[in-house]
PDB file of C-alpha atoms in Angstrom:
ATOM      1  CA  UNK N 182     -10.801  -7.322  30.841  1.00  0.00           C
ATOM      2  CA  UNK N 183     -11.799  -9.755  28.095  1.00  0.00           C
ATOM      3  CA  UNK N 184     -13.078  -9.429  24.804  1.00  0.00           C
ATOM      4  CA  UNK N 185     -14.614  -6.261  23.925  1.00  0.00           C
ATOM      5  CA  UNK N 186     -16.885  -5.142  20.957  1.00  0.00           C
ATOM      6  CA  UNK N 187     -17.770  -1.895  20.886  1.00  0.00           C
ATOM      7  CA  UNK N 188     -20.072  -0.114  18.506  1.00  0.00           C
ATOM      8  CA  UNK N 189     -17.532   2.959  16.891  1.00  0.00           C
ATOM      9  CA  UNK N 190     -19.263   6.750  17.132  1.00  0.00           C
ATOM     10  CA  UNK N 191     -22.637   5.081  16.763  1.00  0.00           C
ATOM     11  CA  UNK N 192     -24.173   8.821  16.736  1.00  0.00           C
ATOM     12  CA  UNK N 193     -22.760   9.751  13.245  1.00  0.00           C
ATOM     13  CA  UNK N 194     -24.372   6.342  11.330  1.00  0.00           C
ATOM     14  CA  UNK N 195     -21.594   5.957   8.920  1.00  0.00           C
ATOM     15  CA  UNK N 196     -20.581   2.129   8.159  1.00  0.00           C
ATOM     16  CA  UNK N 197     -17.556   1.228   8.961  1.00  0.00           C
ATOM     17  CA  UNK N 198     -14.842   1.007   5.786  1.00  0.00           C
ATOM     18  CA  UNK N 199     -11.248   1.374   7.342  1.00  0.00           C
ATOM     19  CA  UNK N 200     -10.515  -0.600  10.745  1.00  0.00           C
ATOM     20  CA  UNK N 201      -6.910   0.166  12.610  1.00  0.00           C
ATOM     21  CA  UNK N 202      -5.477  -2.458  13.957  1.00  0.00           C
ATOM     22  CA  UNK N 203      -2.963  -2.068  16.885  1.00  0.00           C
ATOM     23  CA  UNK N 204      -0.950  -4.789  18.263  1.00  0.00           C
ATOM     24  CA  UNK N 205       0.278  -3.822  22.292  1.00  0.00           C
ATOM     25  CA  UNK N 206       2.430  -5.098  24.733  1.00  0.00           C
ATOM     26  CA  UNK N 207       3.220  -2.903  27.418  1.00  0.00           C
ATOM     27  CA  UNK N 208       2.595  -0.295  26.178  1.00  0.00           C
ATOM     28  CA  UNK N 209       0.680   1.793  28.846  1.00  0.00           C
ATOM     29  CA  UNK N 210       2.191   5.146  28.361  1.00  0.00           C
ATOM     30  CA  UNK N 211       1.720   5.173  24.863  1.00  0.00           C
ATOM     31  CA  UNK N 212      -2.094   3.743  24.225  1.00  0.00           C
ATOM     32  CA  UNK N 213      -4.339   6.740  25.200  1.00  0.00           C
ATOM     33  CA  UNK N 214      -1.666   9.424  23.471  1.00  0.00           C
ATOM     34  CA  UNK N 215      -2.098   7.174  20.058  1.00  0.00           C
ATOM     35  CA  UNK N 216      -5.274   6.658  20.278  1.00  0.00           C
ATOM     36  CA  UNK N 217      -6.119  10.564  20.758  1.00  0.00           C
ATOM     37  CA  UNK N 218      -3.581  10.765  17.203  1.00  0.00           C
ATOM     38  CA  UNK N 219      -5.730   8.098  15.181  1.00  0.00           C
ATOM     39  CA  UNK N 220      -8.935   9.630  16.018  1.00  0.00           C
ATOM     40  CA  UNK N 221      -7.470  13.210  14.731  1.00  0.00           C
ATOM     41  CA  UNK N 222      -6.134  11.674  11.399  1.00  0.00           C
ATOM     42  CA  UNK N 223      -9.281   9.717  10.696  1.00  0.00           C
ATOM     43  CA  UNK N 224     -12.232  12.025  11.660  1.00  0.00           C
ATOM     44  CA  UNK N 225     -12.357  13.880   8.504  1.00  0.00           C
ATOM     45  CA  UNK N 226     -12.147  10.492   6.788  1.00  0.00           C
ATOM     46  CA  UNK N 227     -14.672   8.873   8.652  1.00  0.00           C
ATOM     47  CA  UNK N 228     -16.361   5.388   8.930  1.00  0.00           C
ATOM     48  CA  UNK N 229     -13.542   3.786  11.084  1.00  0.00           C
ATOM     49  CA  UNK N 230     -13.066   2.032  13.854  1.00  0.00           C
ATOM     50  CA  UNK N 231     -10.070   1.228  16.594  1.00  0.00           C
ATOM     51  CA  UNK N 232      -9.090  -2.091  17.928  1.00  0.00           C
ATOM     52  CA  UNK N 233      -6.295  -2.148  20.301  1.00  0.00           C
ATOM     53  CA  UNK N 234      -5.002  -6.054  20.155  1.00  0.00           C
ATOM     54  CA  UNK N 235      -3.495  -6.675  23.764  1.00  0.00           C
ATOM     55  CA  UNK N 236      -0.696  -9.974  23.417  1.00  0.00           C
ATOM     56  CA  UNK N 237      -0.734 -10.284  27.766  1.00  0.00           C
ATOM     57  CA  UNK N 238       0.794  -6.770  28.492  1.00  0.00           C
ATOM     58  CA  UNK N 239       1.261  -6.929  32.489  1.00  0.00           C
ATOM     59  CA  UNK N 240       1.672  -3.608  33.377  1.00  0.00           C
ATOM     60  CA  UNK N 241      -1.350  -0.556  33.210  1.00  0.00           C
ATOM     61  CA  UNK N 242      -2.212  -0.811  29.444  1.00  0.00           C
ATOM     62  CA  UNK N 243      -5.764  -3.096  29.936  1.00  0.00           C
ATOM     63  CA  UNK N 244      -6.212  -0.022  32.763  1.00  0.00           C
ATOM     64  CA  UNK N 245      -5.729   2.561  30.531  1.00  0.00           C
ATOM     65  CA  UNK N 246      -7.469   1.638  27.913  1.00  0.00           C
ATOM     66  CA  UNK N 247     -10.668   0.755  29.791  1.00  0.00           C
ATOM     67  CA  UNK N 248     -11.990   3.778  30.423  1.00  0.00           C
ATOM     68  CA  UNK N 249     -12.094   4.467  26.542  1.00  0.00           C
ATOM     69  CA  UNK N 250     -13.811   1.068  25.981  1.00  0.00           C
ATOM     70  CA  UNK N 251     -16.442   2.346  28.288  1.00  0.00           C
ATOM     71  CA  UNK N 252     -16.935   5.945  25.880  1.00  0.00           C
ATOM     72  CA  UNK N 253     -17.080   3.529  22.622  1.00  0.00           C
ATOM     73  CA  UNK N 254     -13.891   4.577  21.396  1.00  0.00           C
ATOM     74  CA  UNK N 255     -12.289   1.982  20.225  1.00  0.00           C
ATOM     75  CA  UNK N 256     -12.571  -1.991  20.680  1.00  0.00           C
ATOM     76  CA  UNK N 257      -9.944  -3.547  23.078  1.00  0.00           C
ATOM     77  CA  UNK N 258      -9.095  -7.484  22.120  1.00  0.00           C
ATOM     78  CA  UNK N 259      -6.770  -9.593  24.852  1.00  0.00           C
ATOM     79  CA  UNK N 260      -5.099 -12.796  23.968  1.00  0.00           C
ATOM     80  CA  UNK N 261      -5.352 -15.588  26.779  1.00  0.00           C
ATOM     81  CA  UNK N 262      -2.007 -16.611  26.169  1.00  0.00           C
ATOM     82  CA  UNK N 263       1.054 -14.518  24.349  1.00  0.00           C
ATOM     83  CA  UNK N 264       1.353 -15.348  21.084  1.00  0.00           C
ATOM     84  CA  UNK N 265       3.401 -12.557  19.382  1.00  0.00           C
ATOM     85  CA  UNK N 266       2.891  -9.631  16.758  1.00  0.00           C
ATOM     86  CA  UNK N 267       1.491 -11.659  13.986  1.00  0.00           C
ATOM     87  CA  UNK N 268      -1.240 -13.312  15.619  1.00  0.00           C
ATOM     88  CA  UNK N 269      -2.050  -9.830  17.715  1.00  0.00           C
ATOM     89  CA  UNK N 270      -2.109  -8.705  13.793  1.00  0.00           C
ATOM     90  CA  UNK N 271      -4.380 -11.602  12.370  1.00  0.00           C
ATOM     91  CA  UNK N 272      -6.808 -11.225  15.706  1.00  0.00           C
ATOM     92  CA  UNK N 273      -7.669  -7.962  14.777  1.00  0.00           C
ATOM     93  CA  UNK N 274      -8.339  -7.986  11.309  1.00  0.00           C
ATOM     94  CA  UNK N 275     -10.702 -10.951  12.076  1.00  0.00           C
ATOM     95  CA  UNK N 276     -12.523  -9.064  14.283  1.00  0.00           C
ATOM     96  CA  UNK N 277     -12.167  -6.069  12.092  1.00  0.00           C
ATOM     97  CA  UNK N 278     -15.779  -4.668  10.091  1.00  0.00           C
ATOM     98  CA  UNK N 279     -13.800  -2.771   8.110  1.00  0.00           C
ATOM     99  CA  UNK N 280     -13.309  -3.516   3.964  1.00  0.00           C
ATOM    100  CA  UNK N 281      -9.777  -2.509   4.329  1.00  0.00           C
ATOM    101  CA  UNK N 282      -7.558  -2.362   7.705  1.00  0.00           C
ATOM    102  CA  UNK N 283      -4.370  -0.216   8.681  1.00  0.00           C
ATOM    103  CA  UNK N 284      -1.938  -1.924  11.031  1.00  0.00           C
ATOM    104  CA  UNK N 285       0.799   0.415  12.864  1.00  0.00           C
ATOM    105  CA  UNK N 286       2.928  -0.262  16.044  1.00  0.00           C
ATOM    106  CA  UNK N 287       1.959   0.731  19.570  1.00  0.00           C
ATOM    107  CA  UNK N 288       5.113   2.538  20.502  1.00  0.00           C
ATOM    108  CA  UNK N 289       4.149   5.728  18.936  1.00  0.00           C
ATOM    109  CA  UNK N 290       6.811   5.381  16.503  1.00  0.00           C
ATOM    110  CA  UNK N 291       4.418   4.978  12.995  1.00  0.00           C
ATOM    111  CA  UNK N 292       2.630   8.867  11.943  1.00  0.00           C
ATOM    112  CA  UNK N 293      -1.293   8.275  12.061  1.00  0.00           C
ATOM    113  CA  UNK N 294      -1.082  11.101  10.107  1.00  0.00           C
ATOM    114  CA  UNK N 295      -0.214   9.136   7.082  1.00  0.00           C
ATOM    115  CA  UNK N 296      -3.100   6.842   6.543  1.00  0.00           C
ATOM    116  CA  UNK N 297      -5.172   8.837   4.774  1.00  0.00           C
ATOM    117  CA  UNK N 298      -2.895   9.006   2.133  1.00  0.00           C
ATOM    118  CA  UNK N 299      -2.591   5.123   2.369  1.00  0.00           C
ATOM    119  CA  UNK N 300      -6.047   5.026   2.201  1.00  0.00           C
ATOM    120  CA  UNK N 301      -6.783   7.072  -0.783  1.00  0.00           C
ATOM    121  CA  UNK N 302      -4.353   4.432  -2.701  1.00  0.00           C
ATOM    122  CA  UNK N 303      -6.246   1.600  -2.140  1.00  0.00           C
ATOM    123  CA  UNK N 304      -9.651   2.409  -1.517  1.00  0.00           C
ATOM    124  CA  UNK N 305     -10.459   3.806  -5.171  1.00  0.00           C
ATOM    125  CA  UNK N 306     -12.152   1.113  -6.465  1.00  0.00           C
ATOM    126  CA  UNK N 307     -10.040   1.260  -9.764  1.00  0.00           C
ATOM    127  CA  UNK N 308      -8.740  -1.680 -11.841  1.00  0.00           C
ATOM    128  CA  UNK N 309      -4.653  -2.016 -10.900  1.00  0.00           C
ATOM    129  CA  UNK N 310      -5.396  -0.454  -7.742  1.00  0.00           C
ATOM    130  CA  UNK N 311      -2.767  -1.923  -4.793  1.00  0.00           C
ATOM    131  CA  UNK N 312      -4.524  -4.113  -2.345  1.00  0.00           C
ATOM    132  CA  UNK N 313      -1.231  -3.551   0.337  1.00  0.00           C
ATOM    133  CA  UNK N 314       0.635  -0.247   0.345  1.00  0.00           C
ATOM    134  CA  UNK N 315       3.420  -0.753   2.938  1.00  0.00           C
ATOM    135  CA  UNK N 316       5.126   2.310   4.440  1.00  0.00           C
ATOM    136  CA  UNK N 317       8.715   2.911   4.001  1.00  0.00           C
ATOM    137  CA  UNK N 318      10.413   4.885   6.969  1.00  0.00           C
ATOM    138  CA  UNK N 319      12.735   7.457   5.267  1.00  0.00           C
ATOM    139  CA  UNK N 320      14.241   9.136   8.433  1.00  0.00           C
ATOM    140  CA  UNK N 321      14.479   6.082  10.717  1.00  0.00           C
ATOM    141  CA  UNK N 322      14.840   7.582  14.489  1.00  0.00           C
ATOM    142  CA  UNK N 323      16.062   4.237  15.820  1.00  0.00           C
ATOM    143  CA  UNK N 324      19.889   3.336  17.434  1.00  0.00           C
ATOM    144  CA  UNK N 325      22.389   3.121  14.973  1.00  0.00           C
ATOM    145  CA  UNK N 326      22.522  -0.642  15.945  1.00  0.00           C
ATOM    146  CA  UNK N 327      19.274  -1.207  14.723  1.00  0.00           C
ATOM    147  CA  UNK N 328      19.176   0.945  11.447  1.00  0.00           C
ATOM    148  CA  UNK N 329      22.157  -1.436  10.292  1.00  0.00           C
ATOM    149  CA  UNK N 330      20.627  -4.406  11.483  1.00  0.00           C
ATOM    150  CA  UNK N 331      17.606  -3.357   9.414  1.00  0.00           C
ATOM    151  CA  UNK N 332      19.178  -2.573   6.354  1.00  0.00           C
ATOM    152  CA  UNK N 333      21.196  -5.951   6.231  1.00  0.00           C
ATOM    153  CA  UNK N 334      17.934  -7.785   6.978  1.00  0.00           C
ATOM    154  CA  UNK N 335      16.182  -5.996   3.820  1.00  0.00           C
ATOM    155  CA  UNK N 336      19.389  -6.845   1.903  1.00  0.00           C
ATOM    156  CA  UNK N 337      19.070 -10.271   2.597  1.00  0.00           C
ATOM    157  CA  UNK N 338      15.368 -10.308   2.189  1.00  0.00           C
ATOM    158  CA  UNK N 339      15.585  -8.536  -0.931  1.00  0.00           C
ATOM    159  CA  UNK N 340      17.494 -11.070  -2.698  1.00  0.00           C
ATOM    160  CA  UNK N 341      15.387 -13.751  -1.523  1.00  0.00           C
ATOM    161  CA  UNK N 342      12.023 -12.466  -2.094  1.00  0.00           C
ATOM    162  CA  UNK N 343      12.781  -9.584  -5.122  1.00  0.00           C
ATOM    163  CA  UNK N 344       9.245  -7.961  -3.543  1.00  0.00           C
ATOM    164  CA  UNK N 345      10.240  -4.554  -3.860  1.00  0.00           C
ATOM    165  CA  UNK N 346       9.690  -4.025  -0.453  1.00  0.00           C
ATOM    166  CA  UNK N 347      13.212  -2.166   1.502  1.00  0.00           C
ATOM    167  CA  UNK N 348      11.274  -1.801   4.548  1.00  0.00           C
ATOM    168  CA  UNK N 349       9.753  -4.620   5.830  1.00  0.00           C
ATOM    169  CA  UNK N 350       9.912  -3.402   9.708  1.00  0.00           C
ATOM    170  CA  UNK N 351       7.343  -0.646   8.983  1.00  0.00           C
ATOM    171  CA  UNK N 352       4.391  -1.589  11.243  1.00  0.00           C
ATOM    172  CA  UNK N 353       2.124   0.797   9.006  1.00  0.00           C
ATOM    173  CA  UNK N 354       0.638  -0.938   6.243  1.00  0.00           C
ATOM    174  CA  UNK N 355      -2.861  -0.885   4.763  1.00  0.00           C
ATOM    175  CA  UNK N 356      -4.774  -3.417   2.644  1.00  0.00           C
ATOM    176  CA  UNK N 357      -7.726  -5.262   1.773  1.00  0.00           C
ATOM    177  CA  UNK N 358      -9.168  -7.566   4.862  1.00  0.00           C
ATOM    178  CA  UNK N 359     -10.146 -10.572   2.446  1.00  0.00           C
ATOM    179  CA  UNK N 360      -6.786 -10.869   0.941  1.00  0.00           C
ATOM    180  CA  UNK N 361      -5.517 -10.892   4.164  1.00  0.00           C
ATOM    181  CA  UNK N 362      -7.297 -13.365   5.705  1.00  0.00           C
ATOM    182  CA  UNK N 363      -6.535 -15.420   2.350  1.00  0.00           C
ATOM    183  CA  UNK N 364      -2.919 -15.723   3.044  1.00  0.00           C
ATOM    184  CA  UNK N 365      -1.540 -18.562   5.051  1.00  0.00           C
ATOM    185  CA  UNK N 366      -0.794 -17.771   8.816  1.00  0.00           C
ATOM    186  CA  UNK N 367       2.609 -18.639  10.774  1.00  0.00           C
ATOM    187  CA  UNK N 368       4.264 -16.634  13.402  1.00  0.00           C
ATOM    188  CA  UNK N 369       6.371 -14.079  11.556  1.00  0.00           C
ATOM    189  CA  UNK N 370       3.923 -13.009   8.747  1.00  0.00           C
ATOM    190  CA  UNK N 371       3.628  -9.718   9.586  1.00  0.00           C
ATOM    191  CA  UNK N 372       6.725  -8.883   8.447  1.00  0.00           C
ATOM    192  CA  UNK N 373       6.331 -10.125   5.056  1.00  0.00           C
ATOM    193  CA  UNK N 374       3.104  -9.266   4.155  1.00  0.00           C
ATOM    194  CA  UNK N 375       4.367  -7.749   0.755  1.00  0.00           C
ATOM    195  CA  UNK N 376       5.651 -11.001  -0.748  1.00  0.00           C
ATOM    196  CA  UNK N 377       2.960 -12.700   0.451  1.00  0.00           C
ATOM    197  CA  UNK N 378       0.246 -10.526  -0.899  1.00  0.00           C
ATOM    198  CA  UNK N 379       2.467 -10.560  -4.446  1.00  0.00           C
ATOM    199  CA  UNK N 380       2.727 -14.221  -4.396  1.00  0.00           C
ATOM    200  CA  UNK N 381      -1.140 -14.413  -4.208  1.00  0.00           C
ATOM    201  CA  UNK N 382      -1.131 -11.981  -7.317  1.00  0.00           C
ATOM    202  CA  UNK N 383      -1.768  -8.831  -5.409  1.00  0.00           C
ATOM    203  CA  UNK N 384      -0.960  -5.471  -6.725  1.00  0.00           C
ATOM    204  CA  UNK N 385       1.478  -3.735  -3.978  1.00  0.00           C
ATOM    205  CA  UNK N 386       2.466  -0.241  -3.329  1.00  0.00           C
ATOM    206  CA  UNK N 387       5.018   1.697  -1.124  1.00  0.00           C
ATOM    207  CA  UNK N 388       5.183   5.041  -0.125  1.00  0.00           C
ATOM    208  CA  UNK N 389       7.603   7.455   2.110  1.00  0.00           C
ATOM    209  CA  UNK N 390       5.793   7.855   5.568  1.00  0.00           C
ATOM    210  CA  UNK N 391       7.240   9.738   8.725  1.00  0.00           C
ATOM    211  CA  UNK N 392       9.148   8.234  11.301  1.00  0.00           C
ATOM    212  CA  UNK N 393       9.279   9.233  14.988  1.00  0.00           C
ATOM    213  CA  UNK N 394      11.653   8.377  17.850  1.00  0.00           C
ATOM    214  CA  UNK N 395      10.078   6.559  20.984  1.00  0.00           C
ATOM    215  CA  UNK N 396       9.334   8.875  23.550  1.00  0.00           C
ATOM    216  CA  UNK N 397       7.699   6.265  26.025  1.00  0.00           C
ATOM    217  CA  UNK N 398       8.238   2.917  27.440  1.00  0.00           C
ATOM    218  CA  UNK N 399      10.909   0.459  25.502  1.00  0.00           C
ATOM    219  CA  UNK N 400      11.705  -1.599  22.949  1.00  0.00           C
ATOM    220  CA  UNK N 401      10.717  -5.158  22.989  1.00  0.00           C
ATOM    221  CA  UNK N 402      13.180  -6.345  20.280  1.00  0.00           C
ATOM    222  CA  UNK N 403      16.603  -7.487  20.285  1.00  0.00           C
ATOM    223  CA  UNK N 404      18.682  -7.257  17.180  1.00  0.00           C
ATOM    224  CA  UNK N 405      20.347 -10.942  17.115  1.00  0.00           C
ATOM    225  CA  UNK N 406      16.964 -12.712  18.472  1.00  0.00           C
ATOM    226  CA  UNK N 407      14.924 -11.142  15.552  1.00  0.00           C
ATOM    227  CA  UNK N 408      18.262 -11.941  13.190  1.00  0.00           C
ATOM    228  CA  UNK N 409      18.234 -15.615  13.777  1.00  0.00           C
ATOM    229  CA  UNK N 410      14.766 -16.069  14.036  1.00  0.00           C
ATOM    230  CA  UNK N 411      14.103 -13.877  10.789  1.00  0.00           C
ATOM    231  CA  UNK N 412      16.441 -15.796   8.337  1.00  0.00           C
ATOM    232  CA  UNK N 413      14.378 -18.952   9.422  1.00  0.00           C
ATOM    233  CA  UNK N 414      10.887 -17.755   8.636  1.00  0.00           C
ATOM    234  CA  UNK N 415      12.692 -15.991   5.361  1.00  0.00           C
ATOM    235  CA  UNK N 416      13.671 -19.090   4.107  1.00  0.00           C
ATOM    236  CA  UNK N 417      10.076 -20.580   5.099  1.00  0.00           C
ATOM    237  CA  UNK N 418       8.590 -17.352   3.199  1.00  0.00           C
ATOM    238  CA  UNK N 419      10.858 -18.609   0.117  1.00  0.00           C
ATOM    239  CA  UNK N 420       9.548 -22.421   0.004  1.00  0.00           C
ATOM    240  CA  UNK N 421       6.099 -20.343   0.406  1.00  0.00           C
ATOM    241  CA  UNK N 422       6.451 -18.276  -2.328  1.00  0.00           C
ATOM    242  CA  UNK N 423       7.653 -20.507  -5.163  1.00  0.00           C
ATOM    243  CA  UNK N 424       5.156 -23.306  -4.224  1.00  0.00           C
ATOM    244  CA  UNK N 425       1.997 -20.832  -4.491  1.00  0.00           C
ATOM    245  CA  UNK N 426       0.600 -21.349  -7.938  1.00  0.00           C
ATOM    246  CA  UNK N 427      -2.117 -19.068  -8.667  1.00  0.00           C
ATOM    247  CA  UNK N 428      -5.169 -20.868 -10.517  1.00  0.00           C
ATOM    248  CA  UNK N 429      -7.634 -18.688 -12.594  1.00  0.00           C
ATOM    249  CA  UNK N 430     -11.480 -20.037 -12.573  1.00  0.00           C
ATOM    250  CA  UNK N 431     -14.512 -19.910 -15.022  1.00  0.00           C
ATOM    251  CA  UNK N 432     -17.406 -21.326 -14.581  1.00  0.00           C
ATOM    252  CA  UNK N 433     -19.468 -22.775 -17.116  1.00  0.00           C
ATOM    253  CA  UNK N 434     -22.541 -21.424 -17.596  1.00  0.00           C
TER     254      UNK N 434
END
């Protein structure tokens, strides 16, 4: 399967405002039983769509996923080559209709249940209101292993970055597509969206959201790969962050 665009519930006539965004990578058991939760949450909300980003998943996910493609229940994107979480993230929201986009993982682990309440946050239309709310996983039902691994990370992150953010793993976050697509893209990004959207002068918001243990399939991270790799990209974040200087404009008229 290639690239897909799919018109979203055509029959109701309501524009699109909020676009999910799902990065997958093998992740066949767990696409159609996610999917089935988003459209649940979001119904009563209404005007959404689904894009399921595929990074090169070899197993049964494209399979699985086709059939709902065909029903125009979602939109199905597939990168030619792997190229990781963040771009999976950024190919999506491109594509994306949506004014504002939710992101959450594909292993079944983030609550769809929650973005509404994400949603309400951002969407009011009210001066101050946060353009990113990032989720913060109170109950973590991960390996001990990986909840310390996690913690330490946000330590170290923490006193780098001074974002706020004590989460930063949380795949669920929701913000506004322009600001987004305003930020500068490398490789790791999606796992400091906070700072970034701060640095860019951004109101941010986090809120408590439910956390779920992986029933299906398995994890695709190690703890010491994502270690070393993170404290490079958090010291690129860093340089980032004190050489953005924000620049306010009037125009003569």
């Amino acid at each position: 399967m290639g690239w897909q665009t799919v018109s979203i519930y055509p029959e109701n006539g309501q524009p699109v405002r909020l676009s999910v965004v799902v990065p997958v990578f093998n992740e066949a058991e767990n696409v159609l039983p996610l999917l089935e939760e988003i459209e649940r949450a979001l119904t009563p909300v209404g005007g959404f769509e689904i894009i399921f980003v595929d990074d090169q998943s070899d197993d049964d996910t494209q399979a699985r996923l086709a059939p709902a493609v065909e029903a125009g229940r979602l939109r199905v994107l597939r990168h030619v080559r792997r190229s990781g979480q963040s771009a999976a993230v950024r190919s999506g929201v491109k594509a994306a209709r949506g004014e504002f986009v939710v992101t959450l993982d594909g292993d079944g682990q983030n609550d769809p249940a929650d973005i509404p309440a994400l949603f309400a946050l951002v969407s009011t239309g009210e001066a101050g209101a946060p353009v990113l709310v990032g989720g913060l996983r109170k109950k973590r039902q991960d390996t001990l292993s990986k909840r310390w691994a996690s913690k330490f990370a946000n330590a170290v992150r923490q006193s780098f970055l001074q974002d706020g953010c004590t989460d930063s793993g949380c795949g669920l976050k929701l913000f506004r597509r322009d600001a987004f697509l305003d930020l500068p893209f490398f490789g790791a990004m999606h796992r400091f969206l906070p700072a970034l959207f701060r640095a860019h002068g951004h109101p941010v918001a986090y809120v408590p959201v439910n956390h779920r243990p992986r029933e299906r399939g398995v994890s695709k991270y190690n703890n010491w790969r994502r270690g070393l790799i993170g404290v490079v990209d958090l010291l690129g974040v860093y340089w980032l962050k004190r050489r953005t200087k924000l620049s306010p404009v009037s125009e003569r008229l």
